[in-house]
Amino acid sequence: MIDEIAMNRRALMGRIGLLIGAAALPPEAFALPKGKAAKKFLAAPQFATLSAVADTVIPADETPGAVGVGVPRLIDGMLVTWASADTRGQIVGVLAAIDKLARDADRKSFAALSPERRKALLVPYDKDAMKPGPKPTEKLTALQAMMAGPPVMNPSWVKLKDLIITLYYTSEVAMTKEEIYEHVPGKWVPSLKITPGMRPFASGGPF
Amino acid sequence: MFDAIVIGSGMSGGIAAKELCEAGLKVLVLERGNDVDPGKDYTDMVMPWEFPNAMRVPEDEVARDYPVQSQCYAFSEATKHFWVKDSDHPYTTPADKDFTWIRGYHTGGRSIMWGRQSYRLSDLDFEANAKDGFGVDWPIRYADIAPWYDKMEKFVGVAGDRDGLPQLPDGENYLPGFELNDAEKQFKAAVESKWSSRKVIIGRTANLSVAKPWHEELGRSSCNNRSICERGCSFGAMHSSLTNSLPAARRTNNLTLVTDAIVHSIIQDPKTGKATGVRVIDRKTKVGRTYEARLVFLNASAINSAYILLNSASEHNPNGLANGSDQVGRNIMDHMYALSTAGMFPGPKDSYYKGRRPTGIYIPRFRNYAEDGDGYVRGYGYQGGVSRLGSRPRAGMPGIGAELKEQGRHIGPWMAYISGFGEMLPNPENRVTLEKTAKDQWGMPIPHIECKQGPNEAKMAKQILADGRAMLEAAGAFVVNQAKEAGPPGLGIHEMGTVRMGRDPKTSVLNGWNQAHEVPNLFCTDGGAMASSGCVNPSLTYMALTARAADHAVKLMKEGAI
């Protein structure tokens, strides 16, 4: 059975490889975010499903994946400190649906499946979720409607996926390894030639 | 007894305080909210990953306390403390007339979170009411205010180019404008080659591209291109009342700032007609008290300034203070906003940029100026930019796993977006009044706001979208997203017009010096004073009107006229 510790170990192995090639980076750069929500909402099996889902959405490769930067723990915390009862219900519902997908297909929990098998199940689930859905019942402002994009069939999955992606890409590891983040850029450089392998600059605000 | 009381410490109140203090007056500034300590309250040095909840405000808290404020783009966990709790500060609207009233009650007001775009009105704007008959004629023209724009631009520090456009006059004291990126230069060339009447320029912004000695004297330094200005700028690179105007006032030793003082009303001596003082309610203790002064500047922001005048009703002024015209609270205008068009742009493939420039591009007004409008009066400008689309994977698109992660590693394609800001006409039916029975926790009547865009706005909105699409497409962009209509009034956050200037005391509240026709030592110089809205961001105009009015008020005091 896969759990966060096991996946952290795998992420750690990846990091060691990375450290060999990137000695200039301080070890703290790879530390898990500190001081964030410690309260837990999910039961252990639900947390295992969440960890497996997060790992499938953003796996570790030469950089840590979602589990490596602590996304499941952060989501579990946000279910206590941020989410409304409705959102909590949606997230729990999605985790149950994905776990059921695995049990129906393979008679195993989603967390117990191999990474390849998890991905094989989640890719069509993700694709189906994006099909056009009914219009939301809540009234959106013109700006909100434009930002939200077209309604999809499974908004609860989009909500969970959005949390995974957002928390991953606002982690220190992703913002400094997947992207380039300079908190104080200094000069504005209006023209910069793109060089091969150059990563995108990350933003810390709405713009 | 103070020489002057300034009601409100925000964008215009800070300038009133500065100008009056520098003229030697002992000035009391009354701020209804709490004080702000940049060292403690700014979050601009917090790294993105250090915020709890990925910078999101808890959902139940948003629904309970911030249903209106949370609609502003700048609202987040990083800035939450700069917005009022809607639950603490209720207002009512008719069911079919949404008004999104965005507020910040603290020292500095909304000047801490403002958008910083700083443009001048021109005679195209000051003459508009007289020419087409909507509203009342402005009692001033561009030449009256131009020197005060100069003074304010120098003080706040406006970065911009001198573009030589009569409808958007240049400043004498601009700091170097931020440069367009390569894709924006391409967009500019495409638009300007197709339409000689349309220009694409860099947005003029109150960020110090290069700090001058007079900025540094006040502890300010050059912009570091972070574009997280709404969290408060510890470098002091953006203008705010908190870190620029009020410190300038404070160094004269003439300033007294009292926070947590909610202004209830202005007291008028019925014999002399002059204002003698201001009643306040302490926000924390809810106990009332009175301050006296020889001069009162009303800078509470458009809706609250009208509110205070209405709430100052007395036996002698049953409709409110300075309201013989019955125009106090009427003519609310807010720029039409959210009229956005976005498209994928065929910009230079190997070009990028570095830093987060604190401004975008601007397309000044061309309709009902160099080009006719399609069945409406007045006009609009666009704000926007051409930037590399964030490469971060988006949850609403199919894709997971290694492919998703790989996608995030590539610099995204160019996207062009422009958003129209349209002029709204003054309409006396768009107004704020006081609820007759409903009171807030301080026993003050709850404001009732009725405001709706009219047929002129609807026709203009159509052409804003059509022109937006045409310009993007002319530059080779593939439009992927476009709004259908303007958002309801309020969220342009340019509400104005409720205490309007004019030539005739029968139809306006203030004269050409922002002086109340009926109360000679009362001046209102916030957005309330605006006789028309123009289509440019208005804060710079409020500041210029304030400096001009303060200068005049001091002269009148010295002459013994007030």
mmCIF file of N, CA and C in Angstrom, chain A residues 36 56-64 78 81-84 87 119 122-123 126 130 139 141 146 158 161-163 165-170 172 175 178-179 181-194 198-202 204 206-207, chain B residues 44-49 51 53-60 71 73 98 179-182 223-226 230-231 340 349-357 388 391-393 395-405 408-411 481 483 485:
data_model
loop_
_atom_site.group_PDB
_atom_site.id
_atom_site.type_symbol
_atom_site.label_atom_id
_atom_site.label_comp_id
_atom_site.label_asym_id
_atom_site.label_seq_id
_atom_site.Cartn_x
_atom_site.Cartn_y
_atom_site.Cartn_z
ATOM 1 N N LYS A 36 2.743 25.203 8.130
ATOM 2 C CA LYS A 36 1.425 25.193 7.498
ATOM 3 C C LYS A 36 0.479 24.304 8.288
ATOM 4 N N THR A 56 -0.247 10.877 -8.985
ATOM 5 C CA THR A 56 -0.563 10.554 -10.375
ATOM 6 C C THR A 56 -0.697 11.830 -11.214
ATOM 7 N N VAL A 57 -1.222 12.862 -10.616
ATOM 8 C CA VAL A 57 -1.376 14.136 -11.347
ATOM 9 C C VAL A 57 -0.013 14.798 -11.565
ATOM 10 N N ILE A 58 0.781 14.859 -10.494
ATOM 11 C CA ILE A 58 2.125 15.452 -10.616
ATOM 12 C C ILE A 58 3.140 14.501 -9.982
ATOM 13 N N PRO A 59 3.677 13.576 -10.797
ATOM 14 C CA PRO A 59 4.633 12.606 -10.266
ATOM 15 C C PRO A 59 6.033 13.209 -10.102
ATOM 16 N N ALA A 60 6.847 12.532 -9.355
ATOM 17 C CA ALA A 60 8.252 12.938 -9.234
ATOM 18 C C ALA A 60 8.998 12.482 -10.477
ATOM 19 N N ASP A 61 9.911 13.295 -10.937
ATOM 20 C CA ASP A 61 10.883 12.831 -11.951
ATOM 21 C C ASP A 61 12.222 13.393 -11.512
ATOM 22 N N GLU A 62 12.823 14.271 -12.292
ATOM 23 C CA GLU A 62 14.077 14.845 -11.765
ATOM 24 C C GLU A 62 13.791 15.877 -10.681
ATOM 25 N N THR A 63 12.563 16.298 -10.578
ATOM 26 C CA THR A 63 12.177 17.122 -9.432
ATOM 27 C C THR A 63 11.104 16.381 -8.635
ATOM 28 N N PRO A 64 10.934 16.757 -7.382
ATOM 29 C CA PRO A 64 9.869 16.110 -6.603
ATOM 30 C C PRO A 64 8.505 16.353 -7.235
ATOM 31 N N MET A 78 -6.001 22.172 4.451
ATOM 32 C CA MET A 78 -6.928 23.180 3.898
ATOM 33 C C MET A 78 -8.379 22.736 4.004
ATOM 34 N N THR A 81 -8.882 24.251 7.343
ATOM 35 C CA THR A 81 -8.703 25.693 7.552
ATOM 36 C C THR A 81 -9.280 26.555 6.437
ATOM 37 N N TRP A 82 -9.625 25.964 5.312
ATOM 38 C CA TRP A 82 -10.061 26.781 4.171
ATOM 39 C C TRP A 82 -11.416 26.357 3.599
ATOM 40 N N ALA A 83 -11.606 25.058 3.457
ATOM 41 C CA ALA A 83 -12.751 24.572 2.674
ATOM 42 C C ALA A 83 -14.077 24.753 3.408
ATOM 43 N N SER A 84 -15.117 25.046 2.633
ATOM 44 C CA SER A 84 -16.482 25.041 3.160
ATOM 45 C C SER A 84 -16.950 23.582 3.258
ATOM 46 N N THR A 87 -17.326 22.170 -0.193
ATOM 47 C CA THR A 87 -16.064 21.779 -0.836
ATOM 48 C C THR A 87 -15.525 20.494 -0.230
ATOM 49 N N LYS A 119 -2.483 5.800 -13.413
ATOM 50 C CA LYS A 119 -2.570 6.783 -14.495
ATOM 51 C C LYS A 119 -3.544 6.306 -15.579
ATOM 52 N N LEU A 122 -6.894 7.168 -14.320
ATOM 53 C CA LEU A 122 -7.182 8.588 -14.066
ATOM 54 C C LEU A 122 -7.225 9.423 -15.360
ATOM 55 N N VAL A 123 -6.488 9.012 -16.380
ATOM 56 C CA VAL A 123 -6.485 9.802 -17.632
ATOM 57 C C VAL A 123 -7.889 9.890 -18.229
ATOM 58 N N ASP A 126 -10.170 11.988 -15.976
ATOM 59 C CA ASP A 126 -9.863 13.418 -16.115
ATOM 60 C C ASP A 126 -10.449 13.962 -17.416
ATOM 61 N N MET A 130 -13.850 16.868 -18.110
ATOM 62 C CA MET A 130 -13.756 18.163 -18.805
ATOM 63 C C MET A 130 -14.833 18.331 -19.866
ATOM 64 N N LYS A 139 -25.009 32.504 -9.392
ATOM 65 C CA LYS A 139 -24.866 33.620 -10.319
ATOM 66 C C LYS A 139 -23.430 34.137 -10.283
ATOM 67 N N THR A 141 -20.482 36.890 -11.654
ATOM 68 C CA THR A 141 -20.319 38.194 -12.286
ATOM 69 C C THR A 141 -19.698 37.954 -13.662
ATOM 70 N N MET A 146 -16.010 34.875 -17.008
ATOM 71 C CA MET A 146 -14.940 34.847 -17.995
ATOM 72 C C MET A 146 -13.727 34.077 -17.460
ATOM 73 N N VAL A 158 -12.270 18.968 -10.980
ATOM 74 C CA VAL A 158 -11.472 20.129 -11.360
ATOM 75 C C VAL A 158 -11.027 20.875 -10.106
ATOM 76 N N LYS A 161 -8.207 18.838 -8.578
ATOM 77 C CA LYS A 161 -7.025 18.941 -9.446
ATOM 78 C C LYS A 161 -6.415 20.343 -9.334
ATOM 79 N N ASP A 162 -7.269 21.337 -9.240
ATOM 80 C CA ASP A 162 -6.795 22.710 -9.100
ATOM 81 C C ASP A 162 -6.017 22.891 -7.796
ATOM 82 N N LEU A 163 -6.511 22.286 -6.734
ATOM 83 C CA LEU A 163 -5.780 22.368 -5.452
ATOM 84 C C LEU A 163 -4.412 21.714 -5.576
ATOM 85 N N ILE A 165 -2.598 21.228 -8.298
ATOM 86 C CA ILE A 165 -1.720 22.024 -9.168
ATOM 87 C C ILE A 165 -1.293 23.315 -8.469
ATOM 88 N N THR A 166 -2.255 24.007 -7.871
ATOM 89 C CA THR A 166 -1.931 25.285 -7.225
ATOM 90 C C THR A 166 -0.937 25.101 -6.095
ATOM 91 N N LEU A 167 -1.191 24.107 -5.253
ATOM 92 C CA LEU A 167 -0.286 23.921 -4.114
ATOM 93 C C LEU A 167 1.093 23.448 -4.578
ATOM 94 N N TYR A 168 1.119 22.662 -5.630
ATOM 95 C CA TYR A 168 2.421 22.245 -6.143
ATOM 96 C C TYR A 168 3.191 23.446 -6.685
ATOM 97 N N TYR A 169 2.526 24.228 -7.524
ATOM 98 C CA TYR A 169 3.235 25.320 -8.188
ATOM 99 C C TYR A 169 3.402 26.559 -7.308
ATOM 100 N N THR A 170 2.845 26.563 -6.110
ATOM 101 C CA THR A 170 3.212 27.634 -5.176
ATOM 102 C C THR A 170 4.178 27.109 -4.114
ATOM 103 N N GLU A 172 7.850 26.061 -2.748
ATOM 104 C CA GLU A 172 9.180 26.625 -3.004
ATOM 105 C C GLU A 172 9.941 25.788 -4.026
ATOM 106 N N MET A 175 8.470 26.463 -7.531
ATOM 107 C CA MET A 175 8.683 27.835 -8.010
ATOM 108 C C MET A 175 10.154 28.109 -8.292
ATOM 109 N N GLU A 178 10.999 24.106 -11.002
ATOM 110 C CA GLU A 178 10.223 23.974 -12.240
ATOM 111 C C GLU A 178 10.188 25.314 -12.974
ATOM 112 N N GLU A 179 10.154 26.372 -12.199
ATOM 113 C CA GLU A 179 10.088 27.723 -12.746
ATOM 114 C C GLU A 179 11.238 28.528 -12.148
ATOM 115 N N TYR A 181 11.769 31.812 -9.876
ATOM 116 C CA TYR A 181 11.066 32.837 -9.097
ATOM 117 C C TYR A 181 12.058 33.781 -8.461
ATOM 118 N N GLU A 182 11.887 35.049 -8.764
ATOM 119 C CA GLU A 182 12.692 36.078 -8.097
ATOM 120 C C GLU A 182 11.714 36.966 -7.367
ATOM 121 N N HIS A 183 11.803 36.974 -6.062
ATOM 122 C CA HIS A 183 10.844 37.774 -5.300
ATOM 123 C C HIS A 183 11.049 39.270 -5.551
ATOM 124 N N VAL A 184 12.290 39.659 -5.739
ATOM 125 C CA VAL A 184 12.619 41.064 -6.001
ATOM 126 C C VAL A 184 13.434 41.121 -7.295
ATOM 127 N N PRO A 185 12.747 41.159 -8.433
ATOM 128 C CA PRO A 185 13.486 41.104 -9.697
ATOM 129 C C PRO A 185 14.419 42.298 -9.909
ATOM 130 N N GLY A 186 14.073 43.452 -9.318
ATOM 131 C CA GLY A 186 14.910 44.638 -9.555
ATOM 132 C C GLY A 186 14.537 45.283 -10.863
ATOM 133 N N LYS A 187 15.423 45.230 -11.812
ATOM 134 C CA LYS A 187 15.180 45.920 -13.084
ATOM 135 C C LYS A 187 14.101 45.236 -13.917
ATOM 136 N N TRP A 188 13.379 46.015 -14.678
ATOM 137 C CA TRP A 188 12.479 45.489 -15.705
ATOM 138 C C TRP A 188 13.300 45.329 -16.991
ATOM 139 N N VAL A 189 13.337 44.113 -17.495
ATOM 140 C CA VAL A 189 14.054 43.835 -18.745
ATOM 141 C C VAL A 189 12.996 43.530 -19.803
ATOM 142 N N PRO A 190 12.723 44.478 -20.691
ATOM 143 C CA PRO A 190 11.590 44.292 -21.603
ATOM 144 C C PRO A 190 11.846 43.284 -22.720
ATOM 145 N N SER A 191 13.101 42.962 -22.954
ATOM 146 C CA SER A 191 13.411 42.027 -24.044
ATOM 147 C C SER A 191 14.540 41.110 -23.606
ATOM 148 N N LEU A 192 14.248 39.827 -23.646
ATOM 149 C CA LEU A 192 15.224 38.834 -23.188
ATOM 150 C C LEU A 192 15.161 37.669 -24.160
ATOM 151 N N LYS A 193 16.298 37.304 -24.710
ATOM 152 C CA LYS A 193 16.298 36.211 -25.687
ATOM 153 C C LYS A 193 16.131 34.868 -24.973
ATOM 154 N N ILE A 194 15.236 34.074 -25.496
ATOM 155 C CA ILE A 194 15.004 32.754 -24.907
ATOM 156 C C ILE A 194 16.132 31.816 -25.323
ATOM 157 N N MET A 198 15.337 27.085 -21.207
ATOM 158 C CA MET A 198 15.003 28.152 -20.253
ATOM 159 C C MET A 198 13.619 27.896 -19.661
ATOM 160 N N ARG A 199 13.525 28.063 -18.356
ATOM 161 C CA ARG A 199 12.238 27.848 -17.679
ATOM 162 C C ARG A 199 11.447 29.146 -17.585
ATOM 163 N N PRO A 200 10.143 29.046 -17.444
ATOM 164 C CA PRO A 200 9.327 30.261 -17.320
ATOM 165 C C PRO A 200 9.515 30.946 -15.962
ATOM 166 N N PHE A 201 9.296 32.243 -15.953
ATOM 167 C CA PHE A 201 9.314 32.978 -14.690
ATOM 168 C C PHE A 201 7.984 32.787 -13.972
ATOM 169 N N ALA A 202 8.072 32.581 -12.672
ATOM 170 C CA ALA A 202 6.859 32.442 -11.870
ATOM 171 C C ALA A 202 6.451 33.817 -11.349
ATOM 172 N N GLY A 204 4.251 35.941 -8.256
ATOM 173 C CA GLY A 204 3.790 35.758 -6.883
ATOM 174 C C GLY A 204 2.474 36.453 -6.592
ATOM 175 N N PRO A 206 -1.355 38.428 -8.604
ATOM 176 C CA PRO A 206 -2.347 38.238 -9.659
ATOM 177 C C PRO A 206 -1.800 38.541 -11.060
ATOM 178 N N PHE A 207 -0.671 39.277 -11.145
ATOM 179 C CA PHE A 207 -0.129 39.595 -12.467
ATOM 180 C C PHE A 207 1.271 39.016 -12.655
ATOM 181 N N ASP B 44 4.363 42.141 1.649
ATOM 182 C CA ASP B 44 5.120 42.038 0.393
ATOM 183 C C ASP B 44 6.441 41.299 0.538
ATOM 184 N N MET B 45 6.853 41.048 1.776
ATOM 185 C CA MET B 45 8.092 40.285 1.939
ATOM 186 C C MET B 45 7.812 38.817 2.282
ATOM 187 N N VAL B 46 6.557 38.440 2.266
ATOM 188 C CA VAL B 46 6.205 37.033 2.504
ATOM 189 C C VAL B 46 6.317 36.287 1.177
ATOM 190 N N MET B 47 7.004 35.177 1.180
ATOM 191 C CA MET B 47 7.171 34.413 -0.056
ATOM 192 C C MET B 47 5.853 33.695 -0.393
ATOM 193 N N PRO B 48 5.608 33.444 -1.664
ATOM 194 C CA PRO B 48 4.326 32.853 -2.062
ATOM 195 C C PRO B 48 3.998 31.564 -1.310
ATOM 196 N N TRP B 49 5.022 30.758 -1.031
ATOM 197 C CA TRP B 49 4.762 29.467 -0.388
ATOM 198 C C TRP B 49 4.623 29.568 1.132
ATOM 199 N N PHE B 51 2.379 31.588 2.575
ATOM 200 C CA PHE B 51 0.998 31.891 2.942
ATOM 201 C C PHE B 51 0.237 30.609 3.251
ATOM 202 N N ASN B 53 -2.954 28.240 3.104
ATOM 203 C CA ASN B 53 -4.074 28.059 2.167
ATOM 204 C C ASN B 53 -3.806 28.612 0.770
ATOM 205 N N ALA B 54 -2.552 28.545 0.339
ATOM 206 C CA ALA B 54 -2.199 28.962 -1.018
ATOM 207 C C ALA B 54 -2.765 30.345 -1.345
ATOM 208 N N MET B 55 -2.736 31.225 -0.368
ATOM 209 C CA MET B 55 -3.180 32.618 -0.522
ATOM 210 C C MET B 55 -4.695 32.744 -0.655
ATOM 211 N N ARG B 56 -5.416 31.659 -0.411
ATOM 212 C CA ARG B 56 -6.876 31.735 -0.538
ATOM 213 C C ARG B 56 -7.510 32.003 0.828
ATOM 214 N N VAL B 57 -8.497 32.860 0.834
ATOM 215 C CA VAL B 57 -9.230 33.161 2.065
ATOM 216 C C VAL B 57 -10.255 32.045 2.279
ATOM 217 N N PRO B 58 -10.373 31.550 3.505
ATOM 218 C CA PRO B 58 -11.330 30.460 3.757
ATOM 219 C C PRO B 58 -12.709 30.731 3.151
ATOM 220 N N GLU B 59 -13.263 29.705 2.544
ATOM 221 C CA GLU B 59 -14.499 29.890 1.761
ATOM 222 C C GLU B 59 -15.670 30.394 2.601
ATOM 223 N N ASP B 60 -15.816 29.842 3.803
ATOM 224 C CA ASP B 60 -16.935 30.295 4.652
ATOM 225 C C ASP B 60 -16.750 31.754 5.065
ATOM 226 N N GLN B 71 -14.656 40.147 -4.639
ATOM 227 C CA GLN B 71 -14.772 40.218 -6.096
ATOM 228 C C GLN B 71 -13.659 41.053 -6.722
ATOM 229 N N TYR B 73 -9.966 41.875 -7.812
ATOM 230 C CA TYR B 73 -8.829 41.012 -8.198
ATOM 231 C C TYR B 73 -7.727 41.007 -7.140
ATOM 232 N N ASP B 98 -27.350 45.734 -8.792
ATOM 233 C CA ASP B 98 -26.140 45.418 -8.025
ATOM 234 C C ASP B 98 -25.203 46.614 -8.001
ATOM 235 N N GLU B 179 9.224 50.322 -20.279
ATOM 236 C CA GLU B 179 9.285 50.025 -21.706
ATOM 237 C C GLU B 179 8.318 48.912 -22.092
ATOM 238 N N LEU B 180 7.797 48.993 -23.322
ATOM 239 C CA LEU B 180 6.976 47.902 -23.855
ATOM 240 C C LEU B 180 7.869 46.687 -24.102
ATOM 241 N N ASN B 181 7.291 45.498 -23.974
ATOM 242 C CA ASN B 181 8.063 44.312 -24.372
ATOM 243 C C ASN B 181 7.970 44.129 -25.884
ATOM 244 N N ASP B 182 8.693 43.149 -26.414
ATOM 245 C CA ASP B 182 8.784 43.014 -27.879
ATOM 246 C C ASP B 182 7.425 42.727 -28.517
ATOM 247 N N CYS B 223 11.265 51.369 -7.998
ATOM 248 C CA CYS B 223 10.446 50.165 -8.143
ATOM 249 C C CYS B 223 11.322 48.952 -8.468
ATOM 250 N N ASN B 224 11.018 47.842 -7.850
ATOM 251 C CA ASN B 224 11.748 46.597 -8.079
ATOM 252 C C ASN B 224 10.995 45.611 -8.962
ATOM 253 N N ASN B 225 9.932 46.087 -9.607
ATOM 254 C CA ASN B 225 9.225 45.264 -10.583
ATOM 255 C C ASN B 225 8.772 43.924 -10.022
ATOM 256 N N ARG B 226 8.063 44.004 -8.910
ATOM 257 C CA ARG B 226 7.530 42.784 -8.286
ATOM 258 C C ARG B 226 6.062 42.572 -8.642
ATOM 259 N N GLU B 230 -0.363 45.623 -4.340
ATOM 260 C CA GLU B 230 -1.562 45.658 -3.488
ATOM 261 C C GLU B 230 -1.295 45.101 -2.089
ATOM 262 N N ARG B 231 -0.139 44.480 -1.882
ATOM 263 C CA ARG B 231 0.192 44.016 -0.529
ATOM 264 C C ARG B 231 0.822 45.131 0.310
ATOM 265 N N SER B 340 -13.484 42.953 -21.533
ATOM 266 C CA SER B 340 -12.164 42.422 -21.883
ATOM 267 C C SER B 340 -12.212 41.520 -23.109
ATOM 268 N N LYS B 349 8.920 34.719 -31.404
ATOM 269 C CA LYS B 349 9.022 33.383 -30.790
ATOM 270 C C LYS B 349 10.144 33.272 -29.759
ATOM 271 N N ASP B 350 11.267 33.963 -30.016
ATOM 272 C CA ASP B 350 12.418 33.745 -29.131
ATOM 273 C C ASP B 350 12.587 34.878 -28.115
ATOM 274 N N SER B 351 11.544 35.678 -27.942
ATOM 275 C CA SER B 351 11.681 36.831 -27.044
ATOM 276 C C SER B 351 10.867 36.630 -25.769
ATOM 277 N N TYR B 352 11.433 37.090 -24.692
ATOM 278 C CA TYR B 352 10.795 36.998 -23.381
ATOM 279 C C TYR B 352 11.107 38.311 -22.675
ATOM 280 N N TYR B 353 10.829 38.381 -21.407
ATOM 281 C CA TYR B 353 11.109 39.587 -20.623
ATOM 282 C C TYR B 353 11.399 39.118 -19.208
ATOM 283 N N LYS B 354 11.924 40.011 -18.402
ATOM 284 C CA LYS B 354 12.270 39.612 -17.037
ATOM 285 C C LYS B 354 11.836 40.711 -16.080
ATOM 286 N N GLY B 355 11.253 40.289 -14.980
ATOM 287 C CA GLY B 355 10.684 41.232 -14.016
ATOM 288 C C GLY B 355 9.187 41.303 -14.220
ATOM 289 N N ARG B 356 8.498 41.839 -13.222
ATOM 290 C CA ARG B 356 7.039 41.965 -13.315
ATOM 291 C C ARG B 356 6.697 43.457 -13.299
ATOM 292 N N ARG B 357 6.623 43.984 -14.488
ATOM 293 C CA ARG B 357 6.391 45.421 -14.680
ATOM 294 C C ARG B 357 5.069 45.827 -14.024
ATOM 295 N N ARG B 388 3.549 36.621 -21.903
ATOM 296 C CA ARG B 388 3.630 35.170 -22.048
ATOM 297 C C ARG B 388 2.589 34.555 -21.124
ATOM 298 N N SER B 391 2.632 29.349 -17.914
ATOM 299 C CA SER B 391 2.769 27.994 -18.454
ATOM 300 C C SER B 391 2.236 26.954 -17.492
ATOM 301 N N ARG B 392 1.920 27.388 -16.275
ATOM 302 C CA ARG B 392 1.428 26.418 -15.306
ATOM 303 C C ARG B 392 0.218 25.678 -15.858
ATOM 304 N N PRO B 393 0.191 24.364 -15.673
ATOM 305 C CA PRO B 393 -0.958 23.605 -16.154
ATOM 306 C C PRO B 393 -2.234 24.127 -15.509
ATOM 307 N N ALA B 395 -6.158 23.388 -14.285
ATOM 308 C CA ALA B 395 -6.981 22.264 -13.854
ATOM 309 C C ALA B 395 -8.137 21.998 -14.809
ATOM 310 N N GLY B 396 -8.622 23.031 -15.470
ATOM 311 C CA GLY B 396 -9.786 22.888 -16.338
ATOM 312 C C GLY B 396 -9.479 22.319 -17.713
ATOM 313 N N MET B 397 -8.206 21.991 -17.964
ATOM 314 C CA MET B 397 -7.823 21.382 -19.245
ATOM 315 C C MET B 397 -7.462 19.930 -18.993
ATOM 316 N N PRO B 398 -7.806 19.034 -19.925
ATOM 317 C CA PRO B 398 -7.437 17.625 -19.718
ATOM 318 C C PRO B 398 -5.920 17.473 -19.655
ATOM 319 N N GLY B 399 -5.469 16.526 -18.873
ATOM 320 C CA GLY B 399 -4.037 16.246 -18.813
ATOM 321 C C GLY B 399 -3.562 16.039 -17.393
ATOM 322 N N ILE B 400 -2.813 14.963 -17.193
ATOM 323 C CA ILE B 400 -2.205 14.679 -15.892
ATOM 324 C C ILE B 400 -0.854 14.000 -16.115
ATOM 325 N N GLY B 401 -0.112 13.865 -15.043
ATOM 326 C CA GLY B 401 1.112 13.062 -15.087
ATOM 327 C C GLY B 401 2.305 13.803 -15.663
ATOM 328 N N ALA B 402 3.236 13.005 -16.191
ATOM 329 C CA ALA B 402 4.496 13.573 -16.678
ATOM 330 C C ALA B 402 4.248 14.629 -17.755
ATOM 331 N N GLU B 403 3.224 14.406 -18.574
ATOM 332 C CA GLU B 403 2.941 15.351 -19.666
ATOM 333 C C GLU B 403 2.540 16.718 -19.098
ATOM 334 N N LEU B 404 1.714 16.666 -18.066
ATOM 335 C CA LEU B 404 1.273 17.902 -17.422
ATOM 336 C C LEU B 404 2.468 18.651 -16.838
ATOM 337 N N LYS B 405 3.329 17.907 -16.192
ATOM 338 C CA LYS B 405 4.492 18.531 -15.552
ATOM 339 C C LYS B 405 5.431 19.122 -16.603
ATOM 340 N N GLY B 408 4.419 22.482 -17.957
ATOM 341 C CA GLY B 408 4.707 23.605 -17.073
ATOM 342 C C GLY B 408 6.127 24.115 -17.175
ATOM 343 N N ARG B 409 6.970 23.370 -17.844
ATOM 344 C CA ARG B 409 8.384 23.758 -17.926
ATOM 345 C C ARG B 409 8.677 24.616 -19.149
ATOM 346 N N HIS B 410 7.687 24.761 -20.016
ATOM 347 C CA HIS B 410 7.914 25.521 -21.243
ATOM 348 C C HIS B 410 7.358 26.927 -21.108
ATOM 349 N N ILE B 411 8.079 27.850 -21.657
ATOM 350 C CA ILE B 411 7.612 29.239 -21.643
ATOM 351 C C ILE B 411 6.367 29.315 -22.520
ATOM 352 N N ASN B 481 -11.312 34.618 -25.909
ATOM 353 C CA ASN B 481 -12.212 34.908 -24.800
ATOM 354 C C ASN B 481 -12.636 36.367 -24.885
ATOM 355 N N ALA B 483 -15.627 39.147 -23.019
ATOM 356 C CA ALA B 483 -16.777 39.401 -22.156
ATOM 357 C C ALA B 483 -17.996 39.716 -23.022
ATOM 358 N N GLU B 485 -20.694 41.671 -21.587
ATOM 359 C CA GLU B 485 -21.268 42.937 -21.117
ATOM 360 C C GLU B 485 -20.386 43.491 -19.998
#
